[in-house]
Amino acid sequence: MERVPILKVGDVLLISIQTDLEDRTALALQEDLAEQIVRTGARGVVIDITAVEIVDSFIGRMFATIAAMSRLLDARTVVVGMRPAVAITLVELGLSLGGVHTALNLEKGMRLLAAPDPGGPPGTMSGR
Amino acid sequence: MSDVHEVRVGSSDDIVGIRKMVRTIAGDIRMSLVDQTKLVTAASELARNIVVHGGGGTVRIERLTGPTGRTGVRMIFSDEGPGISDVDLALTDGWSSGQGLGLGLPGSRRLVDEFELDTAVGRGTRITVTKWTR
Ligand SMILES: Nc1ncnc2c1ncn2[C@@H]1O[C@H](COP(=O)(O)OP(=O)(O)OP(=O)(O)O)[C@@H](O)[C@H]1O
Ligand SMILES: [Mg+2]
């Protein structure tokens, strides 16, 4: 089984998804990430999905799970780089990704994490 | 390349391959990127339902050419699992008999042009979806 690498950049953990994830790979990623947040004391997690061509309800749920889990471990999560076709499809599928912060690209995502925590999970999936 | 593919859906490991196959066929008939993404996402949801709820089954993927020359993709997801006792409920957003979000069936229906659900309790489920190139 493939494993998704987790990179440490300052106090942020960066996950760049480059392949179409198998379910097992996605589950392993959640576990690896939880472990790394605790081990490194990271305050932020960025999931870069620039290369991701589809997000179904399984992967969408993984984003929500990661965001909730990071929050419990005192880190914030931002999903960056969603393709327009993926966003359109997610809305039609009915997956709102409430509770998940998004940003248009990596730079904006990093800036969002550097800003003071506005507190509380977001109510919408709109980026900044 | 033949116009009909039949693939076994036995475990969640098969889903990535199905997504890839649907993407290739949709690209071959020059479906728009957004429509390709919708079709692949619907395929992923319906294949996962076969794994999670249907106890395994098959998907048949067909390239279509209509009488006026328009093209499309038809996918038939079949299993011999427990079937669905209340179809209206199963097609309701947010309803799941398990731990799911309950979006797979109603969401897939919105992502395609034609959606047909045949099911019998104790016999299995067959879902046929079609998406046309615009
Ligand atoms: N192939 C199938 N065989 C038997 N029951 C099914 C099948 N597909 C769907 N169902 C039933 O219909 C319900 C709704 O399906 P749907 O895909 O919308 O939600 P889910 O699979 O429970 O959750 P999600 O897809 O959001 O993770 C399921 O909970 C299940 O009871
Ligand atoms: Mg489902």
PDB file of C-alpha atoms in Angstrom, chain A residues 20-24 53-58 61 85-86 88-89 92-95, chain B residues 12-13 16 19 23 34 37-38 40-41 44-45 48 99-101 103 107 110-111:
ATOM      1  CA  ASP A  20      -5.811   8.950  -6.662  1.00  0.00           C
ATOM      2  CA  LEU A  21      -6.046   7.697  -3.067  1.00  0.00           C
ATOM      3  CA  GLU A  22      -7.124   4.206  -2.243  1.00  0.00           C
ATOM      4  CA  ASP A  23      -9.418   4.035   0.768  1.00  0.00           C
ATOM      5  CA  ARG A  24      -6.771   2.247   2.833  1.00  0.00           C
ATOM      6  CA  GLU A  53      -9.102  15.087  -9.848  1.00  0.00           C
ATOM      7  CA  ILE A  54     -12.027  13.809  -7.822  1.00  0.00           C
ATOM      8  CA  VAL A  55     -13.269  14.047  -4.256  1.00  0.00           C
ATOM      9  CA  ASP A  56     -16.062  11.642  -3.412  1.00  0.00           C
ATOM     10  CA  SER A  57     -17.907  11.357  -0.106  1.00  0.00           C
ATOM     11  CA  PHE A  58     -15.199   9.076   1.287  1.00  0.00           C
ATOM     12  CA  ARG A  61     -15.233  12.731   4.954  1.00  0.00           C
ATOM     13  CA  ALA A  85     -14.590  20.935 -11.403  1.00  0.00           C
ATOM     14  CA  VAL A  86     -14.163  19.267  -8.023  1.00  0.00           C
ATOM     15  CA  ILE A  88     -18.829  22.094  -8.641  1.00  0.00           C
ATOM     16  CA  THR A  89     -19.182  18.334  -8.237  1.00  0.00           C
ATOM     17  CA  GLU A  92     -24.003  18.820  -6.510  1.00  0.00           C
ATOM     18  CA  LEU A  93     -23.127  15.726  -4.521  1.00  0.00           C
ATOM     19  CA  GLY A  94     -24.335  17.591  -1.442  1.00  0.00           C
ATOM     20  CA  LEU A  95     -21.064  17.567   0.455  1.00  0.00           C
TER      21      LEU A  95
ATOM     22  CA  SER B  12     -12.532  -0.970  -1.918  1.00  0.00           C
ATOM     23  CA  ASP B  13      -9.208  -1.565  -3.685  1.00  0.00           C
ATOM     24  CA  VAL B  16      -9.492   3.450  -7.907  1.00  0.00           C
ATOM     25  CA  ARG B  19     -12.520   5.682 -11.447  1.00  0.00           C
ATOM     26  CA  ARG B  23     -12.225   8.888 -16.627  1.00  0.00           C
ATOM     27  CA  VAL B  34     -16.748  19.142 -15.217  1.00  0.00           C
ATOM     28  CA  THR B  37     -15.551  14.780 -12.837  1.00  0.00           C
ATOM     29  CA  LYS B  38     -19.250  14.352 -12.066  1.00  0.00           C
ATOM     30  CA  VAL B  40     -16.250   9.653 -12.121  1.00  0.00           C
ATOM     31  CA  THR B  41     -17.546  10.807  -8.740  1.00  0.00           C
ATOM     32  CA  SER B  44     -16.964   6.060  -7.140  1.00  0.00           C
ATOM     33  CA  GLU B  45     -20.059   6.412  -4.933  1.00  0.00           C
ATOM     34  CA  ARG B  48     -18.403   1.907  -2.980  1.00  0.00           C
ATOM     35  CA  GLN B  99     -22.350   5.199   9.396  1.00  0.00           C
ATOM     36  CA  GLY B 100     -22.383   6.968   6.024  1.00  0.00           C
ATOM     37  CA  LEU B 101     -23.348  10.512   5.174  1.00  0.00           C
ATOM     38  CA  LEU B 103     -25.142  11.195   0.041  1.00  0.00           C
ATOM     39  CA  GLY B 107     -25.805  12.668  -4.939  1.00  0.00           C
ATOM     40  CA  ARG B 110     -27.903  14.509  -9.375  1.00  0.00           C
ATOM     41  CA  LEU B 111     -24.513  14.026 -11.046  1.00  0.00           C
TER      42      LEU B 111
END
